[in-house]
Coordinates of C-alpha atoms and ligand atoms in Angstrom, one line a residue:
X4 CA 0.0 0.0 0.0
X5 CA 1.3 3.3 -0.7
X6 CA 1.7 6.2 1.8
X7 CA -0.7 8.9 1.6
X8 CA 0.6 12.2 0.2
X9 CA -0.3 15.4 2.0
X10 CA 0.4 19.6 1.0
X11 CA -0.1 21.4 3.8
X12 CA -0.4 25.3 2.5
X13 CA 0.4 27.7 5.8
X14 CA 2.7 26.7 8.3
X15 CA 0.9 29.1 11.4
X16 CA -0.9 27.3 14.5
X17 CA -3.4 25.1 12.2
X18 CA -1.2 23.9 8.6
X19 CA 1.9 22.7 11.6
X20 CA -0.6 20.6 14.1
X21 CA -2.1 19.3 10.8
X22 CA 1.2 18.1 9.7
X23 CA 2.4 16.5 13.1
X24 CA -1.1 14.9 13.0
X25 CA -1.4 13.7 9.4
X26 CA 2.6 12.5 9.8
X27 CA 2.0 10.5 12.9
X28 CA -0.7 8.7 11.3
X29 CA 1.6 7.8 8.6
X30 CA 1.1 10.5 6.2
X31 CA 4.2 11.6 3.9
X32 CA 3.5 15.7 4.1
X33 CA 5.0 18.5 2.5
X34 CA 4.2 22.0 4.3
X35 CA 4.8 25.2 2.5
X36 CA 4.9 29.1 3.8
X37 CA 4.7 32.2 2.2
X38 CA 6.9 33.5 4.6
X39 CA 9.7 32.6 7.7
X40 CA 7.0 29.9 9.2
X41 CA 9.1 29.7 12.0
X42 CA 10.8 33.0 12.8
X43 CA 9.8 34.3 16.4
X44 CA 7.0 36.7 15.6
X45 CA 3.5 37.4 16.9
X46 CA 2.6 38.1 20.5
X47 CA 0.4 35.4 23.4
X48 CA -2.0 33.1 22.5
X49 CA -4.1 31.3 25.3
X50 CA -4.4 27.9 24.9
X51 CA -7.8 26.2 26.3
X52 CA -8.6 23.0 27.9
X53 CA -10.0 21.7 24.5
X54 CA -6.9 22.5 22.4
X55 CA -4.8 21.0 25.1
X56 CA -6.8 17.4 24.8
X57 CA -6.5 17.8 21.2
X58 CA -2.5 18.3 21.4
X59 CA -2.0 15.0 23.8
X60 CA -3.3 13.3 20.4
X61 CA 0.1 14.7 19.0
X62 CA 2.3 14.2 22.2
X63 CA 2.2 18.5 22.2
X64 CA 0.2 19.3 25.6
X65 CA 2.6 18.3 27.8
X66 CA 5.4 21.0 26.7
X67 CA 2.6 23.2 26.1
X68 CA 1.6 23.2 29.9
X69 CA 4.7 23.4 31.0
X70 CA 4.7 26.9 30.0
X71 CA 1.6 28.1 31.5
X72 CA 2.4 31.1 34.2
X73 CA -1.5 32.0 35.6
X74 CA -1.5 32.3 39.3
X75 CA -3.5 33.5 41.5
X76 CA -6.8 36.2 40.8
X77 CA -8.3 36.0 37.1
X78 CA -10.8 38.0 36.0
X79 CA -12.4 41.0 34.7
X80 CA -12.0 44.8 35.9
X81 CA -12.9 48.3 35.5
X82 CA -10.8 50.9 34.3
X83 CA -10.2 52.1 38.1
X84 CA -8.9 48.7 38.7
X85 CA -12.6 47.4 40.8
X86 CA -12.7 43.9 39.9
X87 CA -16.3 43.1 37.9
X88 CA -15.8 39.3 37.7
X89 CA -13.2 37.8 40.2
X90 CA -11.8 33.9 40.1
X91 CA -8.7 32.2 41.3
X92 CA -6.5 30.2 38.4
X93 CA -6.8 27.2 40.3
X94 CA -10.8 27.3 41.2
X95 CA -11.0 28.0 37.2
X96 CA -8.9 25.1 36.2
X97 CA -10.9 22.7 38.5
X98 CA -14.2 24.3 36.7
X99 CA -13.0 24.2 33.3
X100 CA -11.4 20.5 33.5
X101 CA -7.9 21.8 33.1
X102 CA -5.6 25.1 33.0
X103 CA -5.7 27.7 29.9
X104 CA -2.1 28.0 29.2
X105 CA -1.2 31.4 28.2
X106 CA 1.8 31.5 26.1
X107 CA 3.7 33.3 23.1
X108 CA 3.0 32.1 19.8
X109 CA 6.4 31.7 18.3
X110 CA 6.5 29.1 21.6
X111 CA 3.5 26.9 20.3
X112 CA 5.1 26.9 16.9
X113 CA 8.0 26.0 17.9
X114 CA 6.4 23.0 20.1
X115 CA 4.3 22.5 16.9
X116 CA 7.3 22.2 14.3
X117 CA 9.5 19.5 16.5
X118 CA 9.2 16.3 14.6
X119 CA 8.6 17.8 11.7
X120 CA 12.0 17.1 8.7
X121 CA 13.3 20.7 7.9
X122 CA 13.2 19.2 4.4
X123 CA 9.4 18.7 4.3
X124 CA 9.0 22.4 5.2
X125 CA 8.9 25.1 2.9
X126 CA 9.3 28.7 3.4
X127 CA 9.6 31.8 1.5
X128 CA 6.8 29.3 -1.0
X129 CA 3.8 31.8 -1.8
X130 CA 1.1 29.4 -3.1
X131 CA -1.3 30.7 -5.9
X132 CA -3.6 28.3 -6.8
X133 CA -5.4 25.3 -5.7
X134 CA -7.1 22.2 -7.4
X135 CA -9.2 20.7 -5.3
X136 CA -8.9 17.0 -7.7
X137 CA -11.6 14.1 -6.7
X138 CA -12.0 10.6 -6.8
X139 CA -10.5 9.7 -10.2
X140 CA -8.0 12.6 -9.7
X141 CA -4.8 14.0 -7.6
X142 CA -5.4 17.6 -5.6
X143 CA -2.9 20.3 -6.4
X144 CA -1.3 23.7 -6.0
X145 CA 0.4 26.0 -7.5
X146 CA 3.0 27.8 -6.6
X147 CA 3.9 32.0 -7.0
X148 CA 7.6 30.4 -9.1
X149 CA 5.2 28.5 -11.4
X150 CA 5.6 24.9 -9.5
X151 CA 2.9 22.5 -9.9
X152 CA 2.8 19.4 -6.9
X153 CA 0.1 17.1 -6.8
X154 CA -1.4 15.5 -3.6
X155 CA -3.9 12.7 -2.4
X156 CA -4.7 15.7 0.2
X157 CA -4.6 19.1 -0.1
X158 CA -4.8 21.0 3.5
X159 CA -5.5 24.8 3.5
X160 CA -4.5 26.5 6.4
X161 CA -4.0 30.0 5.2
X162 CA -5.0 31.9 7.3
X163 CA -7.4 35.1 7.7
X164 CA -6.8 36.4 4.2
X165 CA -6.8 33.1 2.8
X166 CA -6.0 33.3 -1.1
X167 CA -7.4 29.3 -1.6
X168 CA -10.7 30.0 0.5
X169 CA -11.4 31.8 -2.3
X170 CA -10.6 29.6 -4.9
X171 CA -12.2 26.9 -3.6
X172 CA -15.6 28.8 -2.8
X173 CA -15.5 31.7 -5.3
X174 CA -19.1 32.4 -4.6
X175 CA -18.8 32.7 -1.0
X176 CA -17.9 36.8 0.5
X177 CA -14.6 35.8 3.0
X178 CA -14.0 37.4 6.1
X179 CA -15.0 40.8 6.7
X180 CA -13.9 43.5 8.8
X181 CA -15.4 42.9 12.2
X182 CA -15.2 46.6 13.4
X183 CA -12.8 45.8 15.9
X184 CA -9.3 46.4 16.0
X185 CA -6.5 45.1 18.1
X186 CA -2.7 45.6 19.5
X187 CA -0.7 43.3 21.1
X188 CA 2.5 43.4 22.1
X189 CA 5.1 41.4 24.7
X190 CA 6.3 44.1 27.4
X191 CA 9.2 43.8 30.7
X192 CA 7.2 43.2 33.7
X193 CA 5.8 46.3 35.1
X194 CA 7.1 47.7 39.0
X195 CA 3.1 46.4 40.2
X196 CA 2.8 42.5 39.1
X197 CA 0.4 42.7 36.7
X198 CA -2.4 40.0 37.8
X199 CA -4.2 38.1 34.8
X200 CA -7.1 40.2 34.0
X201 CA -9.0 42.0 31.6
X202 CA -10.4 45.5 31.5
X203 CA -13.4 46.6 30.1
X204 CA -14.8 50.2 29.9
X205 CA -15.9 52.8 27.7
X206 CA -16.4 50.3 24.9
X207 CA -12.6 49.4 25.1
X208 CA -10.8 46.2 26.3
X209 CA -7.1 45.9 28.0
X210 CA -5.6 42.4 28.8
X211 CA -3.1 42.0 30.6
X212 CA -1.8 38.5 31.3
X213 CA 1.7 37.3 33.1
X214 CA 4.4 35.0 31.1
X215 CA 6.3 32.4 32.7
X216 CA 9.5 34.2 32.0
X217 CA 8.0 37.2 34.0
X218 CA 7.4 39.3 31.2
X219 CA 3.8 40.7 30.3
X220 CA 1.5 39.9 27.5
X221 CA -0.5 43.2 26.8
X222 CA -3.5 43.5 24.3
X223 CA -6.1 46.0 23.8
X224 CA -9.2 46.8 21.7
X225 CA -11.3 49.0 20.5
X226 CA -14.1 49.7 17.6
X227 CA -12.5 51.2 14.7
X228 CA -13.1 51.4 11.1
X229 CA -10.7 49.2 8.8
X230 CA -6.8 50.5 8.2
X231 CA -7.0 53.2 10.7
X232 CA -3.4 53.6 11.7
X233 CA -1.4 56.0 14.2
X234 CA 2.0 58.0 13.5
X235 CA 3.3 56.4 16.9
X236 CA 0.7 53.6 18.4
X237 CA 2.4 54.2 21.5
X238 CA 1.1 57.4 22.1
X239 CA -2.2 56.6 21.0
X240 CA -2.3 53.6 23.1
X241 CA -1.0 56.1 26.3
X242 CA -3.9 58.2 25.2
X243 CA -7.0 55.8 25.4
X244 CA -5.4 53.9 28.4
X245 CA -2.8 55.4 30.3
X246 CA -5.2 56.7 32.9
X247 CA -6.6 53.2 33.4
X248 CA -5.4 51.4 36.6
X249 CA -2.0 50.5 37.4
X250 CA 0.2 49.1 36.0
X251 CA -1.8 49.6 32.5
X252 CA 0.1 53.2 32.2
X253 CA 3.6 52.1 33.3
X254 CA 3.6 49.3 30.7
X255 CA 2.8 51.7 27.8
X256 CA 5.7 54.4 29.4
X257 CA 8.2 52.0 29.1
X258 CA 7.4 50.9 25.5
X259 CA 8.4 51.4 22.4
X260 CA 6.3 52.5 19.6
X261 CA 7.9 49.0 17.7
X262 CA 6.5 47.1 20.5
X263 CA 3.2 46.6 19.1
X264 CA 1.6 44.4 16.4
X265 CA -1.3 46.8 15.2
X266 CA -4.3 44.5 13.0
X267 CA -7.6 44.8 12.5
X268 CA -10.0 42.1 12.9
X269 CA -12.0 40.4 10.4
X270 CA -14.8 37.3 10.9
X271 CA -16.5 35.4 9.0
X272 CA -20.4 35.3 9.9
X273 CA -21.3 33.7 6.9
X274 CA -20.1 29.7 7.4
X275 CA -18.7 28.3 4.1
X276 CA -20.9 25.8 2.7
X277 CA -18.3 23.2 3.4
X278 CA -15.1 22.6 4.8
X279 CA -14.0 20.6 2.0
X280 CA -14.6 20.2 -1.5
X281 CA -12.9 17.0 -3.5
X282 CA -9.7 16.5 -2.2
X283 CA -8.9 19.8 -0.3
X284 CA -10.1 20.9 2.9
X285 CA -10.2 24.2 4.4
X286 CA -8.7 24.8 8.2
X287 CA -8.2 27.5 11.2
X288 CA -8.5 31.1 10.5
X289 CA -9.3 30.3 6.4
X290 CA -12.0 28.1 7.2
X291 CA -13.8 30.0 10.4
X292 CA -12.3 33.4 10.8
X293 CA -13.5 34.5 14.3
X294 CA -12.8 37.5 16.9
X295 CA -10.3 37.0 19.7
X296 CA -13.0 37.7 22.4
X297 CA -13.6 34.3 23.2
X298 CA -10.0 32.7 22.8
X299 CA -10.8 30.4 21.0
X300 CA -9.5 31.3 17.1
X301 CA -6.2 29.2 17.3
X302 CA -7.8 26.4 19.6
X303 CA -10.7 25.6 17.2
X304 CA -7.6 25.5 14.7
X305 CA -6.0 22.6 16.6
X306 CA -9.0 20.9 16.8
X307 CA -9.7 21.0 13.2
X308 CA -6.0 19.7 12.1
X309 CA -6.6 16.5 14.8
X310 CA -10.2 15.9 14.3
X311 CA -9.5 15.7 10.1
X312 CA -6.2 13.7 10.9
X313 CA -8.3 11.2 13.0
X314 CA -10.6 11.4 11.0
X315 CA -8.4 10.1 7.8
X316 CA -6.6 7.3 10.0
X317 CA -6.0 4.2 8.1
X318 CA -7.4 5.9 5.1
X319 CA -5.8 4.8 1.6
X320 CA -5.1 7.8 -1.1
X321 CA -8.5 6.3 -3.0
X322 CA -10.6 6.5 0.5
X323 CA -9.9 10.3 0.8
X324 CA -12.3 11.9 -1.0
X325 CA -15.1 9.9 1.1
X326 CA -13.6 10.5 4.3
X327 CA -13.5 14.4 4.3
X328 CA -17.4 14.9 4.2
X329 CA -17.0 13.5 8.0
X330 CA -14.5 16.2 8.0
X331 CA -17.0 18.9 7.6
X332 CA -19.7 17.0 9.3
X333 CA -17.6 17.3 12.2
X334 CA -16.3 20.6 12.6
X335 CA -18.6 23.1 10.3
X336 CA -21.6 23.4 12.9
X337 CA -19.2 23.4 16.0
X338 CA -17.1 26.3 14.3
X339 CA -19.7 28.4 13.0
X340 CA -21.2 28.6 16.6
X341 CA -18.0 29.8 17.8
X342 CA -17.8 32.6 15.2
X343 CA -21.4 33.7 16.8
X344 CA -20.3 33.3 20.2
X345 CA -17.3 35.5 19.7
X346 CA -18.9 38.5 17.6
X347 CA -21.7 38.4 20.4
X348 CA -18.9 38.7 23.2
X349 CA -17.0 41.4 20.9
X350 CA -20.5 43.5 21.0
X351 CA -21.2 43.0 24.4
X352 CA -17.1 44.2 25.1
X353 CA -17.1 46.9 22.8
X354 CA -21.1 48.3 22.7
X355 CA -21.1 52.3 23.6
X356 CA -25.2 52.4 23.4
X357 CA -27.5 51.5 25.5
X358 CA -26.3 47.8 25.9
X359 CA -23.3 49.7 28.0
X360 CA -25.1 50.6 30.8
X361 CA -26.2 46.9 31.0
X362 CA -22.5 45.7 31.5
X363 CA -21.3 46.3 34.1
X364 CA -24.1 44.9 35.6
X365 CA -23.8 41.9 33.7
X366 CA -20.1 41.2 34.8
X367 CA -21.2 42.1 38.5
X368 CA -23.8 39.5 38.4
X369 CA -21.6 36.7 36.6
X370 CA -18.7 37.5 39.4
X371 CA -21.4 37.3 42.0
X372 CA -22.3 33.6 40.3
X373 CA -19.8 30.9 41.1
X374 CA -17.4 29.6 39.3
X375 CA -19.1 26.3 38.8
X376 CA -22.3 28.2 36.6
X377 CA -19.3 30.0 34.5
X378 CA -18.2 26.6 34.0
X379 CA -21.4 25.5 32.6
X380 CA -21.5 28.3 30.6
X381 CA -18.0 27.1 29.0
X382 CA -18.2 24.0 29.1
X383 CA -19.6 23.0 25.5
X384 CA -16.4 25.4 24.1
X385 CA -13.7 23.5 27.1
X386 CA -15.0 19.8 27.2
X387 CA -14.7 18.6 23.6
X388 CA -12.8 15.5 22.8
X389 CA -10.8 14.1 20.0
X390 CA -13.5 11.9 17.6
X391 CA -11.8 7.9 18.2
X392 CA -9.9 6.8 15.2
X393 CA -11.3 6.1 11.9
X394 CA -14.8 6.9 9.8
X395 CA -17.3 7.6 12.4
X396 CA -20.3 4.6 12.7
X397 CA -22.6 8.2 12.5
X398 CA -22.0 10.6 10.4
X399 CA -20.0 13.6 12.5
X400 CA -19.6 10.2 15.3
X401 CA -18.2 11.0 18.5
X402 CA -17.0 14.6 16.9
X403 CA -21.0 15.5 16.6
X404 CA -20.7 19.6 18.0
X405 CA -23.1 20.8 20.6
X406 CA -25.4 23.2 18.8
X407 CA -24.6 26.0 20.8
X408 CA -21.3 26.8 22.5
Ligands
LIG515 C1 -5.6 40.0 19.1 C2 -5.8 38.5 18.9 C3 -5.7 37.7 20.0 C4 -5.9 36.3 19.8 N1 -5.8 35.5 20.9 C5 -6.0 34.2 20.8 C6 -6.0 33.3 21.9 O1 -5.8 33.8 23.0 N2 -6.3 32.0 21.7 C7 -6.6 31.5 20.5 O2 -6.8 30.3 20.4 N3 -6.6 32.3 19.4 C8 -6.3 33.6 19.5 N4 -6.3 34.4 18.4 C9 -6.6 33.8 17.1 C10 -5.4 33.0 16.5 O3 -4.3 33.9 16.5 C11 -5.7 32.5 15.1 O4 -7.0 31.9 15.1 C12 -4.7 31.4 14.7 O5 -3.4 32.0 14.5 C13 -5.2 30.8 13.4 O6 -4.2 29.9 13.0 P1 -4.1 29.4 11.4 O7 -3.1 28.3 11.4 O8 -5.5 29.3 10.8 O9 -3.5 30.7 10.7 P2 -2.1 31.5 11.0 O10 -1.6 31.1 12.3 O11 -2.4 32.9 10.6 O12 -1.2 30.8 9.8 C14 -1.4 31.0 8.5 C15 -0.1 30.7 7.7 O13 -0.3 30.7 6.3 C16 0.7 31.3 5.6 N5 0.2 31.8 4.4 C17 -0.7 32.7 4.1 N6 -1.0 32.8 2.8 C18 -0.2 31.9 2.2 C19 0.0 31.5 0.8 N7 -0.7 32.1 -0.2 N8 0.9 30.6 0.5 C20 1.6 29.9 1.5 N9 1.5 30.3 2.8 C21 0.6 31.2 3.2 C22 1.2 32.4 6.6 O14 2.5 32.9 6.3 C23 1.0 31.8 7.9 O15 2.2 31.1 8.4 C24 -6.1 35.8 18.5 C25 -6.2 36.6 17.4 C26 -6.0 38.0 17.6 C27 -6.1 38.9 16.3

């Protein structure tokens, strides 16, 4: 029997979990990058209780959790520092069925790419075009230099602006501008410990979350319409926050205007009509742009590249194009709930109107509930398992989503 033949296009969070995945169920994969996949950019990333079962499939959660940092009070604050919605880490983790490791991104890609051949790893490989093949016939891309490779499996993992998306669903609109617009940046631990938190007022949000090498993740955001920049995003940062409580002031004073990594959000409310089509499926941000609000962007990613993995265990290149339908049975309701979940959170954090009045006594009266009905709350987004092995005995099988997370 021949190996199975996999292009993985996009080496971020979802194309490198996809290719330890597909590769450790005995997949030959070839991943390529438009860029420096592995060069230490980007800023933190949480990673949830569901993304972490997903990465014990891969052998990944345990290096993962070594990195977590979250002690003591989490919650949610107002911009004189009066906590809204108040839990410790631990009580959280007990809730939530396990910890949400905050980390830097270049440190999950890192943990992502060990195992993975140098040689089967492209970079600096813009791809242009995708054939999505079918039963009779291979998948393929194309690449920007004119290179043609062929594939039992094509997996695009793009990203946000993803160039296939669109080829493969001409019809359908792609991610949008959300309205929201965010910066994040990775700062020297402030004089006052910063304690994990999030602060919400005026329509504006400011995380600020510790790092286990006692540094600071920082990220902000705000409504704002699309490509709206600043001569020095310091300054304007300083501006809209500076006054907020400590040490959300002293962090921006002792940064530089390079610090941050300015980007405006896009989502995509309108779900693709399928996460696959012939031999190629669609992954991550290119298959289910959401907002950050709930977290859960790069997560759902990891759960996508395991579940379709899983999913295509023991599969010969003939028994592909069958198996991806489970793919998309699997993933596209689950997904598309999220998207709602985390535009709804974005409008409750960021509504000016009459909803604003409203929030802070919402957040009073979830940090009056305990942790336990929070839980409940998360728990259709924290508790989800890997599918077992295999084509499911029902259609979507042990992957089935809840309706509403
Ligand atoms: C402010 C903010 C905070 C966030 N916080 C969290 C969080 O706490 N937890 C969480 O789970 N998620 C979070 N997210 C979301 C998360 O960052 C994304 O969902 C995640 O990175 C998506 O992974 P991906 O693999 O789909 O795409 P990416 O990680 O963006 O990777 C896409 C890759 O494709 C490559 N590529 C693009 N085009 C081409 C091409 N034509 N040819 C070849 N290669 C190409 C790119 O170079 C890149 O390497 C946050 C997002 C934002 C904006």
């Amino acid at each position: 029997m021949s190996h199975p033949h996999a292009i993985v296009v996009g080496a971020g969070i979802g194309g490198l979990t996809a290719a330890r995945a597909l590769r450790r169920s005995g997949w030959t994969v070839r991943i390529l990058d438009r860029g420096d996949a592995l060069a230490p950019t980007g800023a933190g990333m949480a990673v949830a209780p569901n993304a972490l079962r997903a990465l014990e499939v891969i052998d990944a959660a345990e290096p993962v959790r070594r990195l977590a940092a979250m002690q003591g009070a989490a919650g949610i604050r107002d911009p004189r520092g009066r906590w809204l919605n108040r839990s410790d880490v631990a009580t959280a983790e007990r809730a939530f069925g396990g910890p949400i490791v905050v980390t830097l991104r270049h440190q999950l890609v890192r943990i992502l790419s060990e195992g993975i051949p140098a040689a089967d790893l492209r970079t600096h490989t813009p791809v242009s075009g995708v054939e999505p093949g079918g039963p009779d016939a291979p998948a393929a891309v194309t690449t920007g230099a004119g290179e043609r490779f062929e594939a039992d499996l094509v997996v695009v993992a793009d990203g946000v602006r993803s160039r296939l998306r669109t080829a493969l669903f001409p019809e359908h609109p792609g991610a949008r501008h959300s309205g929201v617009t965010t910066w994040r940046a990775v700062l020297p631990a402030p004089p006052t410990p910063a304690e994990p938190a999030e602060t919400w007022g005026d329509g504006r949000v400011v995380g600020l979350m510790p790092l286990a090498d006692g540094r600071t993740y920082f990220y902000a955001a705000e409504r704002a319409p699309e490509g709206r920049r600043h001569p020095d995003e310091r300054a304007y940062l300083l501006s809209r926050f500076g006054h907020w409580h400590a040490p959300i002031g002293d962090l921006l004073a002792a940064a530089a205007p390079e610090d941050f990594l300015h980007h405006d959000v896009p989502e995509m409310l309108d779900p693709l009509p399928a996460l696959h089509r012939g031999r190629a499926v669609v992954l991550g941000d290119a298959a289910h742009a959401m907002t950050p609000h709930v977290g859960q962007g790069g997560c759902q990613a990891i759960e996508d590249a395991v579940t379709l993995a899983l999913l295509l265990d023991g599969a010969t290149p003939a028994d592909v194009p069958a198996r991806l339908p489970h793919y998309t049975a699997a993933r596209a309701a689950r997904t598309a709930a999220l998207v709602r979940r985390s535009h709804n959170a974005a409008r409750l954090a960021h509504a000016t109107g009459p909803v604003a009045v409203l929030r802070p006594a919402l957040l009073r009266l979830t940090g009056l509930l305990p942790t336990s009905v929070l839980a409940r709350q998360f728990a259709p987004v924290f508790s989800w398992r890997p599918p077992a092995p295999g084509v499911p005995a029902v259609p979507g099988g042990a992957a089935r989503p809840a309706r509403e997370v």
